[in-house]
Amino acid sequence: MDASTWETVERLRDWLDAESPVSPDEARLLRVLKIGEEFGEVAEALHGARAANPRKGADHTWQDVQKELCDVAVTTLVALATLTPDAQKVFEERLRQIADRSL
């Protein structure tokens, strides 16, 4: 990810901070929980793309799954940026650790 991605993540975090009706502690918790909500939307889109629910049929596309996966990623990055001012560094370090372990 480049610097503009992290700038956008920080702008989204700042906007959420400014608009949040809850305390900063509660906002942190809710942003982490939001990841679970977004994952549920991925699961729903995946079921729909596979027509796994006979009552609904194929009510989503693989593009819907991709969109929802992006929502999970953005939500996760915003949550991370809410938890630490060094979100980019923390993310890149963890990515390197995973790559070193796996590749």
Short mmCIF file of N, CA and C in Angstrom, two decimals:
data_model
loop_
_atom_site.label_atom_id
_atom_site.label_comp_id
_atom_site.label_asym_id
_atom_site.label_seq_id
_atom_site.Cartn_x
_atom_site.Cartn_y
_atom_site.Cartn_z
N MET A 1 0.84 -1.17 0.00
CA MET A 1 0.00 0.00 0.00
C MET A 1 0.88 1.24 0.00
N ASP A 2 0.42 2.22 -0.69
CA ASP A 2 1.22 3.44 -0.74
C ASP A 2 0.73 4.46 0.30
N ALA A 3 1.42 5.55 0.38
CA ALA A 3 1.12 6.57 1.38
C ALA A 3 -0.28 7.13 1.22
N SER A 4 -0.76 7.26 -0.01
CA SER A 4 -2.09 7.84 -0.20
C SER A 4 -3.18 6.92 0.36
N THR A 5 -2.95 5.62 0.34
CA THR A 5 -3.91 4.70 0.95
C THR A 5 -4.01 4.97 2.44
N TRP A 6 -2.86 5.10 3.09
CA TRP A 6 -2.87 5.34 4.53
C TRP A 6 -3.40 6.73 4.85
N GLU A 7 -3.16 7.71 4.00
CA GLU A 7 -3.75 9.03 4.20
C GLU A 7 -5.27 8.95 4.16
N THR A 8 -5.79 8.17 3.23
CA THR A 8 -7.24 8.00 3.13
C THR A 8 -7.79 7.28 4.36
N VAL A 9 -7.09 6.25 4.81
CA VAL A 9 -7.50 5.54 6.03
C VAL A 9 -7.55 6.51 7.20
N GLU A 10 -6.54 7.35 7.34
CA GLU A 10 -6.51 8.32 8.43
C GLU A 10 -7.62 9.35 8.30
N ARG A 11 -7.92 9.76 7.08
CA ARG A 11 -9.03 10.71 6.87
C ARG A 11 -10.36 10.07 7.26
N LEU A 12 -10.54 8.80 6.91
CA LEU A 12 -11.76 8.09 7.30
C LEU A 12 -11.85 7.96 8.82
N ARG A 13 -10.75 7.62 9.47
CA ARG A 13 -10.72 7.53 10.93
C ARG A 13 -11.06 8.88 11.55
N ASP A 14 -10.45 9.95 11.04
CA ASP A 14 -10.71 11.29 11.58
C ASP A 14 -12.17 11.68 11.40
N TRP A 15 -12.74 11.36 10.25
CA TRP A 15 -14.15 11.66 10.00
C TRP A 15 -15.02 10.89 10.98
N LEU A 16 -14.74 9.60 11.17
CA LEU A 16 -15.51 8.81 12.13
C LEU A 16 -15.37 9.38 13.53
N ASP A 17 -14.15 9.76 13.92
CA ASP A 17 -13.94 10.36 15.24
C ASP A 17 -14.80 11.61 15.41
N ALA A 18 -14.83 12.45 14.40
CA ALA A 18 -15.58 13.71 14.49
C ALA A 18 -17.09 13.47 14.54
N GLU A 19 -17.55 12.44 13.88
CA GLU A 19 -19.00 12.18 13.79
C GLU A 19 -19.52 11.21 14.85
N SER A 20 -18.62 10.59 15.60
CA SER A 20 -19.02 9.55 16.54
C SER A 20 -19.77 10.12 17.74
N PRO A 21 -20.93 9.56 18.05
CA PRO A 21 -21.68 10.01 19.22
C PRO A 21 -21.26 9.30 20.51
N VAL A 22 -20.27 8.41 20.42
CA VAL A 22 -19.85 7.63 21.59
C VAL A 22 -18.46 8.05 22.05
N SER A 23 -18.07 7.59 23.22
CA SER A 23 -16.75 7.93 23.76
C SER A 23 -15.65 7.30 22.90
N PRO A 24 -14.44 7.84 22.96
CA PRO A 24 -13.34 7.24 22.20
C PRO A 24 -13.10 5.77 22.55
N ASP A 25 -13.22 5.39 23.81
CA ASP A 25 -13.04 3.98 24.19
C ASP A 25 -14.09 3.10 23.53
N GLU A 26 -15.33 3.55 23.56
CA GLU A 26 -16.40 2.77 22.95
C GLU A 26 -16.25 2.73 21.43
N ALA A 27 -15.80 3.83 20.84
CA ALA A 27 -15.58 3.87 19.39
C ALA A 27 -14.55 2.83 18.97
N ARG A 28 -13.47 2.70 19.74
CA ARG A 28 -12.45 1.68 19.43
C ARG A 28 -13.08 0.29 19.41
N LEU A 29 -13.84 -0.03 20.44
CA LEU A 29 -14.47 -1.34 20.51
C LEU A 29 -15.43 -1.56 19.34
N LEU A 30 -16.23 -0.56 19.06
CA LEU A 30 -17.22 -0.70 17.99
C LEU A 30 -16.57 -0.85 16.62
N ARG A 31 -15.44 -0.19 16.41
CA ARG A 31 -14.75 -0.31 15.12
C ARG A 31 -14.16 -1.70 14.93
N VAL A 32 -13.69 -2.31 15.99
CA VAL A 32 -13.21 -3.68 15.89
C VAL A 32 -14.39 -4.62 15.64
N LEU A 33 -15.48 -4.43 16.34
CA LEU A 33 -16.67 -5.26 16.13
C LEU A 33 -17.24 -5.11 14.71
N LYS A 34 -17.09 -3.95 14.14
CA LYS A 34 -17.58 -3.68 12.78
C LYS A 34 -16.95 -4.63 11.77
N ILE A 35 -15.72 -5.09 12.04
CA ILE A 35 -15.06 -6.05 11.15
C ILE A 35 -15.90 -7.31 11.04
N GLY A 36 -16.45 -7.77 12.16
CA GLY A 36 -17.31 -8.96 12.14
C GLY A 36 -18.56 -8.75 11.32
N GLU A 37 -19.14 -7.57 11.43
CA GLU A 37 -20.33 -7.25 10.64
C GLU A 37 -20.00 -7.28 9.14
N GLU A 38 -18.88 -6.70 8.79
CA GLU A 38 -18.48 -6.68 7.38
C GLU A 38 -18.19 -8.10 6.88
N PHE A 39 -17.57 -8.93 7.72
CA PHE A 39 -17.32 -10.32 7.33
C PHE A 39 -18.64 -11.04 7.06
N GLY A 40 -19.64 -10.76 7.87
CA GLY A 40 -20.96 -11.35 7.64
C GLY A 40 -21.51 -10.99 6.27
N GLU A 41 -21.23 -9.77 5.83
CA GLU A 41 -21.68 -9.36 4.50
C GLU A 41 -20.91 -10.09 3.40
N VAL A 42 -19.63 -10.41 3.65
CA VAL A 42 -18.87 -11.24 2.70
C VAL A 42 -19.51 -12.62 2.61
N ALA A 43 -19.82 -13.20 3.76
CA ALA A 43 -20.42 -14.54 3.79
C ALA A 43 -21.76 -14.54 3.05
N GLU A 44 -22.56 -13.53 3.28
CA GLU A 44 -23.85 -13.43 2.60
C GLU A 44 -23.67 -13.33 1.08
N ALA A 45 -22.73 -12.50 0.65
CA ALA A 45 -22.47 -12.35 -0.79
C ALA A 45 -21.94 -13.64 -1.38
N LEU A 46 -21.10 -14.34 -0.65
CA LEU A 46 -20.56 -15.62 -1.14
C LEU A 46 -21.67 -16.65 -1.28
N HIS A 47 -22.53 -16.74 -0.29
CA HIS A 47 -23.67 -17.65 -0.42
C HIS A 47 -24.52 -17.29 -1.64
N GLY A 48 -24.72 -15.99 -1.82
CA GLY A 48 -25.52 -15.55 -2.96
C GLY A 48 -24.85 -15.81 -4.30
N ALA A 49 -23.55 -15.65 -4.36
CA ALA A 49 -22.82 -15.90 -5.61
C ALA A 49 -22.82 -17.39 -5.96
N ARG A 50 -22.86 -18.23 -4.94
CA ARG A 50 -22.88 -19.68 -5.15
C ARG A 50 -24.30 -20.24 -5.22
N ALA A 51 -25.30 -19.35 -5.08
CA ALA A 51 -26.71 -19.76 -5.07
C ALA A 51 -26.94 -20.85 -4.02
N ALA A 52 -26.30 -20.69 -2.86
CA ALA A 52 -26.35 -21.71 -1.81
C ALA A 52 -27.69 -21.74 -1.07
N ASN A 53 -28.46 -20.68 -1.16
CA ASN A 53 -29.76 -20.64 -0.51
C ASN A 53 -30.83 -20.81 -1.59
N PRO A 54 -31.51 -21.98 -1.60
CA PRO A 54 -32.49 -22.23 -2.67
C PRO A 54 -33.64 -21.22 -2.68
N ARG A 55 -33.94 -20.65 -1.53
CA ARG A 55 -35.02 -19.66 -1.47
C ARG A 55 -34.64 -18.37 -2.19
N LYS A 56 -33.35 -18.00 -2.14
CA LYS A 56 -32.90 -16.75 -2.74
C LYS A 56 -32.28 -16.93 -4.12
N GLY A 57 -31.70 -18.09 -4.38
CA GLY A 57 -31.02 -18.30 -5.65
C GLY A 57 -29.73 -17.49 -5.73
N ALA A 58 -29.31 -17.20 -6.96
CA ALA A 58 -28.07 -16.45 -7.18
C ALA A 58 -28.39 -14.96 -7.08
N ASP A 59 -28.37 -14.44 -5.85
CA ASP A 59 -28.75 -13.04 -5.64
C ASP A 59 -27.55 -12.11 -5.45
N HIS A 60 -26.32 -12.65 -5.62
CA HIS A 60 -25.11 -11.85 -5.58
C HIS A 60 -24.17 -12.32 -6.69
N THR A 61 -23.17 -11.51 -6.97
CA THR A 61 -22.17 -11.87 -7.97
C THR A 61 -20.81 -11.96 -7.29
N TRP A 62 -19.82 -12.47 -8.04
CA TRP A 62 -18.46 -12.50 -7.50
C TRP A 62 -17.93 -11.09 -7.34
N GLN A 63 -18.41 -10.14 -8.11
CA GLN A 63 -18.03 -8.74 -7.92
C GLN A 63 -18.55 -8.23 -6.57
N ASP A 64 -19.73 -8.71 -6.17
CA ASP A 64 -20.25 -8.34 -4.85
C ASP A 64 -19.34 -8.88 -3.75
N VAL A 65 -18.85 -10.11 -3.92
CA VAL A 65 -17.92 -10.69 -2.95
C VAL A 65 -16.66 -9.85 -2.88
N GLN A 66 -16.13 -9.46 -4.02
CA GLN A 66 -14.92 -8.63 -4.05
C GLN A 66 -15.15 -7.31 -3.32
N LYS A 67 -16.29 -6.68 -3.58
CA LYS A 67 -16.61 -5.41 -2.93
C LYS A 67 -16.68 -5.57 -1.42
N GLU A 68 -17.32 -6.62 -0.98
CA GLU A 68 -17.45 -6.85 0.45
C GLU A 68 -16.10 -7.17 1.10
N LEU A 69 -15.24 -7.90 0.39
CA LEU A 69 -13.89 -8.15 0.90
C LEU A 69 -13.12 -6.84 1.06
N CYS A 70 -13.28 -5.94 0.12
CA CYS A 70 -12.64 -4.62 0.24
C CYS A 70 -13.18 -3.87 1.45
N ASP A 71 -14.48 -3.99 1.70
CA ASP A 71 -15.06 -3.34 2.88
C ASP A 71 -14.45 -3.88 4.16
N VAL A 72 -14.21 -5.20 4.21
CA VAL A 72 -13.55 -5.80 5.38
C VAL A 72 -12.15 -5.22 5.53
N ALA A 73 -11.41 -5.13 4.44
CA ALA A 73 -10.04 -4.62 4.50
C ALA A 73 -10.02 -3.17 4.97
N VAL A 74 -10.87 -2.33 4.41
CA VAL A 74 -10.90 -0.92 4.80
C VAL A 74 -11.32 -0.78 6.26
N THR A 75 -12.34 -1.52 6.66
CA THR A 75 -12.80 -1.47 8.04
C THR A 75 -11.70 -1.90 9.00
N THR A 76 -10.95 -2.92 8.62
CA THR A 76 -9.86 -3.40 9.45
C THR A 76 -8.75 -2.36 9.56
N LEU A 77 -8.40 -1.73 8.45
CA LEU A 77 -7.34 -0.72 8.48
C LEU A 77 -7.77 0.50 9.31
N VAL A 78 -9.02 0.89 9.20
CA VAL A 78 -9.52 2.01 10.01
C VAL A 78 -9.49 1.64 11.49
N ALA A 79 -9.88 0.41 11.82
CA ALA A 79 -9.83 -0.03 13.21
C ALA A 79 -8.39 -0.02 13.71
N LEU A 80 -7.47 -0.51 12.90
CA LEU A 80 -6.06 -0.51 13.28
C LEU A 80 -5.56 0.91 13.50
N ALA A 81 -5.93 1.82 12.60
CA ALA A 81 -5.52 3.23 12.74
C ALA A 81 -6.16 3.87 13.96
N THR A 82 -7.29 3.35 14.41
CA THR A 82 -7.93 3.85 15.62
C THR A 82 -7.17 3.39 16.86
N LEU A 83 -6.59 2.19 16.78
CA LEU A 83 -5.89 1.62 17.93
C LEU A 83 -4.46 2.13 18.09
N THR A 84 -3.83 2.53 16.98
CA THR A 84 -2.43 2.96 17.06
C THR A 84 -2.14 4.05 16.05
N PRO A 85 -1.36 5.05 16.43
CA PRO A 85 -0.96 6.07 15.46
C PRO A 85 0.08 5.54 14.46
N ASP A 86 0.63 4.36 14.74
CA ASP A 86 1.62 3.74 13.86
C ASP A 86 1.03 2.61 13.04
N ALA A 87 -0.22 2.76 12.58
CA ALA A 87 -0.93 1.68 11.89
C ALA A 87 -0.16 1.17 10.68
N GLN A 88 0.36 2.06 9.87
CA GLN A 88 1.09 1.63 8.68
C GLN A 88 2.29 0.79 9.06
N LYS A 89 3.06 1.23 10.03
CA LYS A 89 4.24 0.50 10.49
C LYS A 89 3.84 -0.87 11.06
N VAL A 90 2.82 -0.89 11.90
CA VAL A 90 2.35 -2.14 12.50
C VAL A 90 1.90 -3.11 11.43
N PHE A 91 1.15 -2.62 10.47
CA PHE A 91 0.65 -3.48 9.38
C PHE A 91 1.79 -4.03 8.54
N GLU A 92 2.69 -3.15 8.13
CA GLU A 92 3.79 -3.59 7.26
C GLU A 92 4.71 -4.58 7.98
N GLU A 93 4.95 -4.35 9.27
CA GLU A 93 5.78 -5.28 10.04
C GLU A 93 5.11 -6.65 10.13
N ARG A 94 3.82 -6.65 10.39
CA ARG A 94 3.10 -7.93 10.49
C ARG A 94 3.05 -8.63 9.14
N LEU A 95 2.86 -7.89 8.07
CA LEU A 95 2.86 -8.47 6.73
C LEU A 95 4.20 -9.12 6.43
N ARG A 96 5.28 -8.44 6.79
CA ARG A 96 6.63 -9.02 6.60
C ARG A 96 6.79 -10.30 7.40
N GLN A 97 6.32 -10.31 8.65
CA GLN A 97 6.42 -11.51 9.48
C GLN A 97 5.67 -12.68 8.84
N ILE A 98 4.49 -12.42 8.36
CA ILE A 98 3.69 -13.47 7.74
C ILE A 98 4.37 -13.97 6.47
N ALA A 99 4.91 -13.04 5.67
CA ALA A 99 5.59 -13.42 4.43
C ALA A 99 6.86 -14.23 4.74
N ASP A 100 7.62 -13.79 5.73
CA ASP A 100 8.84 -14.51 6.10
C ASP A 100 8.52 -15.92 6.57
N ARG A 101 7.46 -16.07 7.29
CA ARG A 101 7.06 -17.37 7.82
C ARG A 101 6.51 -18.28 6.73
N SER A 102 5.87 -17.69 5.74
CA SER A 102 5.10 -18.47 4.77
C SER A 102 5.79 -18.66 3.43
N LEU A 103 6.64 -17.72 3.03
CA LEU A 103 7.19 -17.77 1.67
C LEU A 103 8.60 -18.33 1.63
#
